[in-house]
PDB file of N, CA and C in Angstrom:
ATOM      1  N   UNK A   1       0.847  -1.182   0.000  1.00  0.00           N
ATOM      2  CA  UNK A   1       0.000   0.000   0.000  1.00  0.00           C
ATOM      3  C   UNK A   1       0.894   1.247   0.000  1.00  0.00           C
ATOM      4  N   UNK A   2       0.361   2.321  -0.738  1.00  0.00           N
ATOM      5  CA  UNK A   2       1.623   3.266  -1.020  1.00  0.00           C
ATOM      6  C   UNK A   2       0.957   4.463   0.120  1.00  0.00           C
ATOM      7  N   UNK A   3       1.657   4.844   0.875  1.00  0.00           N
ATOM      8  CA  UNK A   3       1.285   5.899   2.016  1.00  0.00           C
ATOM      9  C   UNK A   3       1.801   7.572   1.326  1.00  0.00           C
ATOM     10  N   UNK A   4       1.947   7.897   0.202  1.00  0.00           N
ATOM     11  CA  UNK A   4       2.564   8.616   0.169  1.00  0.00           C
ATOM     12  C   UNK A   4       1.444   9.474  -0.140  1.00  0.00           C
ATOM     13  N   UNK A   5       0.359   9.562  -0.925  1.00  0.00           N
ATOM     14  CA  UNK A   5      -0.546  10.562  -0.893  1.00  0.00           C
ATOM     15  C   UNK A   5      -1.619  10.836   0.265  1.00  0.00           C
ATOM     16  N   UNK A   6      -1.725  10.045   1.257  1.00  0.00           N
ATOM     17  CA  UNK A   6      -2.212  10.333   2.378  1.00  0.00           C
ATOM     18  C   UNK A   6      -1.219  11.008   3.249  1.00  0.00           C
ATOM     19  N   UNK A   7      -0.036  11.004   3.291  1.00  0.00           N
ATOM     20  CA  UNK A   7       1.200  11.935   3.970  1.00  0.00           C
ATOM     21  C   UNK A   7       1.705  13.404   3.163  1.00  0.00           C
ATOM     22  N   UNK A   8       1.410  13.219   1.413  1.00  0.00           N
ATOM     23  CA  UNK A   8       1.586  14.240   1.020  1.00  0.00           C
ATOM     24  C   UNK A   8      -0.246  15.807   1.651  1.00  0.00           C
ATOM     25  N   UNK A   9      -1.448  14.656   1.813  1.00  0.00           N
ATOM     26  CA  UNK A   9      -2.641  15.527   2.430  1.00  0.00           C
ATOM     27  C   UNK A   9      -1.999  15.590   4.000  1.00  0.00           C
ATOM     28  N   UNK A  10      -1.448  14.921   4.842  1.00  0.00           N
ATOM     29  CA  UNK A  10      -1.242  15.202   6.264  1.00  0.00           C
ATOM     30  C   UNK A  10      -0.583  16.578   5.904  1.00  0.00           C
ATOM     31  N   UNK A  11       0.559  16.652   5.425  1.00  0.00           N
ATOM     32  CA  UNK A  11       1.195  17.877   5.640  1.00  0.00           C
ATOM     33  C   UNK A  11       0.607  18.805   4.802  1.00  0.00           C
ATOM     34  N   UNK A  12      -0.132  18.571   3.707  1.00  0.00           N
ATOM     35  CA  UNK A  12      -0.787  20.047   3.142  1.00  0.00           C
ATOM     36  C   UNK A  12      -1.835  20.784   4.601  1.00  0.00           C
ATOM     37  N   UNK A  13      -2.394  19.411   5.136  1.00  0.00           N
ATOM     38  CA  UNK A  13      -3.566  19.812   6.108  1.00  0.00           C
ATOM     39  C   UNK A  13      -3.073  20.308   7.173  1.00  0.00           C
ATOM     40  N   UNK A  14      -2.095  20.284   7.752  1.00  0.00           N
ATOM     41  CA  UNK A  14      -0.715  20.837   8.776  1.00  0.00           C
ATOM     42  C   UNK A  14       0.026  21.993   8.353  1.00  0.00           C
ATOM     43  N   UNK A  15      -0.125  22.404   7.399  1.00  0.00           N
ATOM     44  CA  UNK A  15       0.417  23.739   6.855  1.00  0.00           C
ATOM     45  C   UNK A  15      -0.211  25.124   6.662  1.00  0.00           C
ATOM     46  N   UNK A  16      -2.114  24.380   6.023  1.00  0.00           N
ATOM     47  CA  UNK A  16      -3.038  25.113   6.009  1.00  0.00           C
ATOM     48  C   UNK A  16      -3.739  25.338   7.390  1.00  0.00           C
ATOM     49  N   UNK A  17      -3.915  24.318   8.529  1.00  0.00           N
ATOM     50  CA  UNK A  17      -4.437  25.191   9.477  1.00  0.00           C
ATOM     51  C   UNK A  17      -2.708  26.118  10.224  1.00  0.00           C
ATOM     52  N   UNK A  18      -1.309  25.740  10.102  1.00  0.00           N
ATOM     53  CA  UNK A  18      -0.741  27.378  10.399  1.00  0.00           C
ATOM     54  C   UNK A  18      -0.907  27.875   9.830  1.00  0.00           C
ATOM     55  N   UNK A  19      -0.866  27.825   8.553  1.00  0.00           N
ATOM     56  CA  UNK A  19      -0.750  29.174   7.813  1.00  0.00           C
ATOM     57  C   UNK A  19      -2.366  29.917   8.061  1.00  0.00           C
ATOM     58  N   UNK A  20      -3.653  29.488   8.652  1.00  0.00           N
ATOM     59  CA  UNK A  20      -4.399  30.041   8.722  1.00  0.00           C
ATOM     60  C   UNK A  20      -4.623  30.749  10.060  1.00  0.00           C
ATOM     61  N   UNK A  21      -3.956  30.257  10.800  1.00  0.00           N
ATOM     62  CA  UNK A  21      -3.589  30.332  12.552  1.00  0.00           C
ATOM     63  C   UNK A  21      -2.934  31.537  12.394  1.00  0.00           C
ATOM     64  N   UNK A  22      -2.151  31.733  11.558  1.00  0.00           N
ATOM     65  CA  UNK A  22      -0.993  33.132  11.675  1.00  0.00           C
ATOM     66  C   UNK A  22      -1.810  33.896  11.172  1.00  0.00           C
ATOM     67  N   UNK A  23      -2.310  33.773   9.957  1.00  0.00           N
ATOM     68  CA  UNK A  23      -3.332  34.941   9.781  1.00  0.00           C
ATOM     69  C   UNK A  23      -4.432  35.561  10.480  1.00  0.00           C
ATOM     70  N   UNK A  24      -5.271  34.991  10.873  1.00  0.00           N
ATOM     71  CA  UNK A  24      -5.807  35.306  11.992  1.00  0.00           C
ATOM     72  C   UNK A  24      -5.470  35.670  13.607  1.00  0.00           C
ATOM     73  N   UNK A  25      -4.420  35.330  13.671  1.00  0.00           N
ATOM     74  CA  UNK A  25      -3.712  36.379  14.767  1.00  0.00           C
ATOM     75  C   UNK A  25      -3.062  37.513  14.055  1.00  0.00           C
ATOM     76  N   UNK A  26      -2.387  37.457  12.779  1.00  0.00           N
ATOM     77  CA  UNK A  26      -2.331  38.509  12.107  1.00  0.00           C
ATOM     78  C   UNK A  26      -3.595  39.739  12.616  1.00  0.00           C
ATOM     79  N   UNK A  27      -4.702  39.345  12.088  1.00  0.00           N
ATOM     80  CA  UNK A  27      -5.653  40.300  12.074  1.00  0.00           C
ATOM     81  C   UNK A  27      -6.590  40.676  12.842  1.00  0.00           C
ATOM     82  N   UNK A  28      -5.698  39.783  13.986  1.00  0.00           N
ATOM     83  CA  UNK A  28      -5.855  39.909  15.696  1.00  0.00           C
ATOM     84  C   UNK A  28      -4.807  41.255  16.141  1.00  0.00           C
ATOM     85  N   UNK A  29      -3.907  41.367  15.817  1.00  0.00           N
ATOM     86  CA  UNK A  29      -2.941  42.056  16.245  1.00  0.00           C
ATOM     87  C   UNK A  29      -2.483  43.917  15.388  1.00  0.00           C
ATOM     88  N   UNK A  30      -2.648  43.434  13.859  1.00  0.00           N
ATOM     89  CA  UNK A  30      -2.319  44.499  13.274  1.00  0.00           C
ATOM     90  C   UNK A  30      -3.665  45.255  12.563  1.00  0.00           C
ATOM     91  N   UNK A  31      -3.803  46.304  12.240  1.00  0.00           N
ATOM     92  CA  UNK A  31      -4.806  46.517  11.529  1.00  0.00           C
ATOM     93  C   UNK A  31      -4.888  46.034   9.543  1.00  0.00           C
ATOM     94  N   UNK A  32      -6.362  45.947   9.637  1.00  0.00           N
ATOM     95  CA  UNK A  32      -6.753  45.073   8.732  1.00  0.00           C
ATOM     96  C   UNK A  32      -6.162  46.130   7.523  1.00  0.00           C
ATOM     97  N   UNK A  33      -5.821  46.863   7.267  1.00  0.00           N
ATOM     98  CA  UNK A  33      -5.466  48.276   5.744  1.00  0.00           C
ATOM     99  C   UNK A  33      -3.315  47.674   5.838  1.00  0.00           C
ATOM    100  N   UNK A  34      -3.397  47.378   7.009  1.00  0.00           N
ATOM    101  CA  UNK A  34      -2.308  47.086   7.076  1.00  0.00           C
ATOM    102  C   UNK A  34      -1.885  45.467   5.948  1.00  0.00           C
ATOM    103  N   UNK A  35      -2.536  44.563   6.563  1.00  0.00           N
ATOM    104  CA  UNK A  35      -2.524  42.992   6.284  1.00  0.00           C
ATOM    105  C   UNK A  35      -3.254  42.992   4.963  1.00  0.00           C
ATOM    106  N   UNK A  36      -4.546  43.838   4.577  1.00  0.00           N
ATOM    107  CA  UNK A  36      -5.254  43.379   3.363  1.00  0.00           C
ATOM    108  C   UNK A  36      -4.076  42.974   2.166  1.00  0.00           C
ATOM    109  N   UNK A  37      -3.493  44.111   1.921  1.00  0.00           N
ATOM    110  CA  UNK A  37      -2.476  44.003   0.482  1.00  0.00           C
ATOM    111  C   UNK A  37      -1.821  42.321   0.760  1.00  0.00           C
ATOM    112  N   UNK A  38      -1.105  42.161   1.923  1.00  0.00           N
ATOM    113  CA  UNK A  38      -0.733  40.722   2.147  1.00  0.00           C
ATOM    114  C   UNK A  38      -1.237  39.432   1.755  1.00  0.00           C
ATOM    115  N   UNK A  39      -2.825  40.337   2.001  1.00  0.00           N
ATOM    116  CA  UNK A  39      -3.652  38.987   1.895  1.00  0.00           C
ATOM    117  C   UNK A  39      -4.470  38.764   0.739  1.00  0.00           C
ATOM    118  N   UNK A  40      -4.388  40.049  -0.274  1.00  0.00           N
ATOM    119  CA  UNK A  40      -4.721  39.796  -1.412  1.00  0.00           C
ATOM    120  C   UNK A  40      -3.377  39.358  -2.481  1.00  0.00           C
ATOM    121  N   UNK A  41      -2.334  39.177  -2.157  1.00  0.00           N
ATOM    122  CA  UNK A  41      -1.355  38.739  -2.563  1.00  0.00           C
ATOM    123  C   UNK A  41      -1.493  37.456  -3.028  1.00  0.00           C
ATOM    124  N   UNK A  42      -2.842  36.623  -1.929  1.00  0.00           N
ATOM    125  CA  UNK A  42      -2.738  35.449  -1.728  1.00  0.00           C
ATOM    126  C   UNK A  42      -3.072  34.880  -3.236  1.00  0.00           C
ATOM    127  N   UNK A  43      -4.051  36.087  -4.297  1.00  0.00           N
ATOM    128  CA  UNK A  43      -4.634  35.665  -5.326  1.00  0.00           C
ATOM    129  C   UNK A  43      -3.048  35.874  -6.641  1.00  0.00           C
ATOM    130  N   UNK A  44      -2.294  36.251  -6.428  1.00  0.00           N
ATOM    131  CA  UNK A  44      -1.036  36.650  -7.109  1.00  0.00           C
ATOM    132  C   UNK A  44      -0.191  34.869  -6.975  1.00  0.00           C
ATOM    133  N   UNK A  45      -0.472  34.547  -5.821  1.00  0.00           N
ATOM    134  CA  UNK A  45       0.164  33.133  -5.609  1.00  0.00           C
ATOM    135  C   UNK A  45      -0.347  32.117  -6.333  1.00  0.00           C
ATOM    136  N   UNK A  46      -1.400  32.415  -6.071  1.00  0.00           N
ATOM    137  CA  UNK A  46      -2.460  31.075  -6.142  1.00  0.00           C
ATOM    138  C   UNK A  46      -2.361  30.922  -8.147  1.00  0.00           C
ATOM    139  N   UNK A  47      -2.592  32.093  -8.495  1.00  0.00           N
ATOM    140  CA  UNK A  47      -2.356  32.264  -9.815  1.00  0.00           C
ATOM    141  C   UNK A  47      -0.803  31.240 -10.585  1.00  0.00           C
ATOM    142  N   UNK A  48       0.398  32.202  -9.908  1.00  0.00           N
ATOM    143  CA  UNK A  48       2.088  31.710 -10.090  1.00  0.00           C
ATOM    144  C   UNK A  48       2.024  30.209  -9.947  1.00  0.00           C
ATOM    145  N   UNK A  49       1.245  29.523  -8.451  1.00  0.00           N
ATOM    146  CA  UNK A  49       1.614  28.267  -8.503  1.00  0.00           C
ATOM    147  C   UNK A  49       0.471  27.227  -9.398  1.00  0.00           C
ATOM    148  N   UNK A  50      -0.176  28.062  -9.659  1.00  0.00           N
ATOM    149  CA  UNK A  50      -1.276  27.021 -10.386  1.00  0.00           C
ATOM    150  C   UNK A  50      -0.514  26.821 -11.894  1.00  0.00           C
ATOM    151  N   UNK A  51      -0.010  27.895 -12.673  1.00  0.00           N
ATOM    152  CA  UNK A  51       0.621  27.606 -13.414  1.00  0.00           C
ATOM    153  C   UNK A  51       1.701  26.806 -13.674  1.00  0.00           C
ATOM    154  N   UNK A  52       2.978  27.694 -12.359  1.00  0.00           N
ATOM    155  CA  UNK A  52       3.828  26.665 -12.570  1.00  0.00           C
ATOM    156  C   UNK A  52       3.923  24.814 -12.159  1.00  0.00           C
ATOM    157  N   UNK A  53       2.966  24.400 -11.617  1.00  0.00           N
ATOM    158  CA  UNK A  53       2.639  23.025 -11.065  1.00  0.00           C
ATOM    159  C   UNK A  53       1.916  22.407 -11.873  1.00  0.00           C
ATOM    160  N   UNK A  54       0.440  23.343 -12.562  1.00  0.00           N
ATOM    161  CA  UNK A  54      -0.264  22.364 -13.202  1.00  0.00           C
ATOM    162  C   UNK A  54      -0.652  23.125 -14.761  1.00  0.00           C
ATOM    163  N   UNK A  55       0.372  24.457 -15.235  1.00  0.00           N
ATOM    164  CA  UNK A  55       0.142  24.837 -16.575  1.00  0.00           C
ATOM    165  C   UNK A  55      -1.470  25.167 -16.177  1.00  0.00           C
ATOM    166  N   UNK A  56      -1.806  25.912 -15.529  1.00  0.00           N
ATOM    167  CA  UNK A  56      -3.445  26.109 -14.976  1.00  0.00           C
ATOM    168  C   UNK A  56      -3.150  28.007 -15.920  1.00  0.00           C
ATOM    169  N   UNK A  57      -4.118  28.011 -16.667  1.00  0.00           N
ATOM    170  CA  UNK A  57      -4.234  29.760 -16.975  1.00  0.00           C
ATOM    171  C   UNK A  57      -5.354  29.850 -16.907  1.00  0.00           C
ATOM    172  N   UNK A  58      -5.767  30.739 -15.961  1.00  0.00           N
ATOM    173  CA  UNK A  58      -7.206  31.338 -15.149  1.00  0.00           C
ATOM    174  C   UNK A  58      -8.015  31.636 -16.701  1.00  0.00           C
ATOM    175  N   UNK A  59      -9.117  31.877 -16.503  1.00  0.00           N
ATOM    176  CA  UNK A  59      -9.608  31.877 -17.616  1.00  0.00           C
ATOM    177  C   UNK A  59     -10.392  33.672 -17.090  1.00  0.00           C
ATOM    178  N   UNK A  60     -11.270  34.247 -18.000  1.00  0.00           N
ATOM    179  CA  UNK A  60     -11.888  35.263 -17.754  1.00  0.00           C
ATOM    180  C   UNK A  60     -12.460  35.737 -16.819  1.00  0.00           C
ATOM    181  N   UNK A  61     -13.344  34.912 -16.206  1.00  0.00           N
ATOM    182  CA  UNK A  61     -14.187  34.836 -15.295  1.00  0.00           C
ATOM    183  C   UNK A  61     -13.055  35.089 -13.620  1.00  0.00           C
ATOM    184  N   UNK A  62     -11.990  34.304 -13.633  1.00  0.00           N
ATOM    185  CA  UNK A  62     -11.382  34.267 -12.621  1.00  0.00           C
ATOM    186  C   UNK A  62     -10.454  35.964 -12.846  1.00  0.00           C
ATOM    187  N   UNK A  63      -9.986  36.435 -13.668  1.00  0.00           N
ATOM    188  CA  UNK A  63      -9.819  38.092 -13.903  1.00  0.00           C
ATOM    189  C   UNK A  63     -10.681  38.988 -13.254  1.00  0.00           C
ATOM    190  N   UNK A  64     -11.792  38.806 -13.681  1.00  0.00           N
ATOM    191  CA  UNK A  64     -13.156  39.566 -13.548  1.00  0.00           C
ATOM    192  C   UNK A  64     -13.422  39.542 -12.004  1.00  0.00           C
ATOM    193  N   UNK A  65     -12.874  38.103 -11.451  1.00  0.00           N
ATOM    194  CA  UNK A  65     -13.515  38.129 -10.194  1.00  0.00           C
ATOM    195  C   UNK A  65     -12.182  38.383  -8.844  1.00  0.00           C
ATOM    196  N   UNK A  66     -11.239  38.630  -9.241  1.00  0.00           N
ATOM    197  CA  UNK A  66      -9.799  39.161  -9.043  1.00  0.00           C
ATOM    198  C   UNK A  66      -9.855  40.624  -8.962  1.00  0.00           C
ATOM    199  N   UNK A  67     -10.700  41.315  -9.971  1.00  0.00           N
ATOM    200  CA  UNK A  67     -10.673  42.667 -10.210  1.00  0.00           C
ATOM    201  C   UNK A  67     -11.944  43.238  -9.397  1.00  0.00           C
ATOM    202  N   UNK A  68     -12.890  42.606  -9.296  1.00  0.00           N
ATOM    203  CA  UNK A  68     -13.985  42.757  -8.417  1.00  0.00           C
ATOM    204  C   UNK A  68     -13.638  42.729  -7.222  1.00  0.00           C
ATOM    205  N   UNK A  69     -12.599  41.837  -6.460  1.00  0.00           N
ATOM    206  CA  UNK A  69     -12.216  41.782  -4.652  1.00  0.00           C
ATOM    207  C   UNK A  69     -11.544  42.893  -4.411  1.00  0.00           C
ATOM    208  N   UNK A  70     -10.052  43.003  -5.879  1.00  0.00           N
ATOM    209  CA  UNK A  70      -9.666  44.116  -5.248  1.00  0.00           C
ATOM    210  C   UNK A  70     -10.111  45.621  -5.386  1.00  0.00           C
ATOM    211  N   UNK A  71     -10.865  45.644  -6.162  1.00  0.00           N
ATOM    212  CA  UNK A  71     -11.300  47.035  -6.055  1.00  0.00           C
ATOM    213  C   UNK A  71     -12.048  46.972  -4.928  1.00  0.00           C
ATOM    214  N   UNK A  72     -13.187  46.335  -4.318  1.00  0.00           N
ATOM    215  CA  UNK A  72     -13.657  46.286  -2.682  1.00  0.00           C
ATOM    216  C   UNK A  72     -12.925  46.890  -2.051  1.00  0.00           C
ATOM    217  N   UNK A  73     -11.686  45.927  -2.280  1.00  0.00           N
ATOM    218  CA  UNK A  73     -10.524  46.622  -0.955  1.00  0.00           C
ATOM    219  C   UNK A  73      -9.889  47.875  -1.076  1.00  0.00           C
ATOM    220  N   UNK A  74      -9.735  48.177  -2.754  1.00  0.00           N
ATOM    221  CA  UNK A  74      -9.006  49.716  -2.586  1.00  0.00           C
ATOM    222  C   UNK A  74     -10.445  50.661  -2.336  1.00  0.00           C
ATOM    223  N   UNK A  75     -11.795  50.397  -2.565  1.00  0.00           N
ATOM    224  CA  UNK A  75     -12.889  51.542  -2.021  1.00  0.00           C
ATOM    225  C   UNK A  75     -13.036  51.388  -0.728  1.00  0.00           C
ATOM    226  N   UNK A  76     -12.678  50.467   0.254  1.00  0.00           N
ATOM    227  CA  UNK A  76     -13.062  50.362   1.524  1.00  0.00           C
ATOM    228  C   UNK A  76     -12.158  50.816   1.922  1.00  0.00           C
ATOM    229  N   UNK A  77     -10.683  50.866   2.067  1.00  0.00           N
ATOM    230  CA  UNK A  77      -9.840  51.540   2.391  1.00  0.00           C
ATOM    231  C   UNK A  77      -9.529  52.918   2.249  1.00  0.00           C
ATOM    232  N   UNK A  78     -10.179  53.741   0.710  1.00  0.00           N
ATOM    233  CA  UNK A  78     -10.227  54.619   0.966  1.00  0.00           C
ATOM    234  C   UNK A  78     -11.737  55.388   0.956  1.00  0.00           C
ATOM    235  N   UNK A  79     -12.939  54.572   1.538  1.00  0.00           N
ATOM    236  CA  UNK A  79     -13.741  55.521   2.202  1.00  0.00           C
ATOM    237  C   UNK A  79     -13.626  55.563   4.154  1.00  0.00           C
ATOM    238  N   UNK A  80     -12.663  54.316   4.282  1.00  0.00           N
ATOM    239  CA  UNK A  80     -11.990  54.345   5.827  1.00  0.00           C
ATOM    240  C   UNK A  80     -11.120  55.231   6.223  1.00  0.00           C
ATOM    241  N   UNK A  81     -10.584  55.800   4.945  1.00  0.00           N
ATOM    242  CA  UNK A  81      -9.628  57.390   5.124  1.00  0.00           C
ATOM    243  C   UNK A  81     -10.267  57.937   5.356  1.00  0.00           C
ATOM    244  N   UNK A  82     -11.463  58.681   4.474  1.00  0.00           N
ATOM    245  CA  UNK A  82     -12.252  59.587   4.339  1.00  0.00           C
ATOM    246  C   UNK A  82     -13.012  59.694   5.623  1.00  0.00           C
ATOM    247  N   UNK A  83     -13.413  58.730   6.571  1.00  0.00           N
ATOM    248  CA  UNK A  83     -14.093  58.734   7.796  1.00  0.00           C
ATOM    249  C   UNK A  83     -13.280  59.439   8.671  1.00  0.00           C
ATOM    250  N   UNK A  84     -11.943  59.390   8.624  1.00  0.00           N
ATOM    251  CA  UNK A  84     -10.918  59.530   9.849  1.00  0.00           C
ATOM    252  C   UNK A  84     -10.335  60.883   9.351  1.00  0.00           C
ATOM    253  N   UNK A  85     -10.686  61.455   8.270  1.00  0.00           N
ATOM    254  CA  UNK A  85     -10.632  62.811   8.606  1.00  0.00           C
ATOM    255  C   UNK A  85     -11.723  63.988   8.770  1.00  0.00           C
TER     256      UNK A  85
END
């Protein structure tokens, strides 16, 4: 019996709850205008490794919906300026 793709999911599943653990104390600790850019980065990754691993090229729809989050975040950030002065 080959154990290796049930050990290659142990450690994806061991990586994703830290890496989700840090973020959320992340946004326990720092403010969120601070961490957003970080965390929309996450769609810049997800993009790089989908390609380089599986030749994955997002198709339209995934653009469209890339360009839709981050503009959220650049209008919420700056009508959160606009409050604070």
């Amino acid at each position: 019996m080959n154990l290796l793709p049930f050990k290659l999911q142990k450690t994806n599943d061991f990586f994703g709850t830290i890496g989700i653990t840090l973020m959320t104390q992340a946004f326990r600790l720092a403010p969120a205008t601070v961490l957003a850019p970080l965390d929309y980065s996450a769609l810049i990754w997800a993009t790089l490794l989908g390609w380089l691993f599986w030749r994955e090229i997002p198709d339209l729809a995934t653009y469209l919906g890339a360009a839709i989050i981050i503009a959220s975040g650049i209008f919420i950030v700056l009508r959160e300026g606009r409050r604070k002065d």
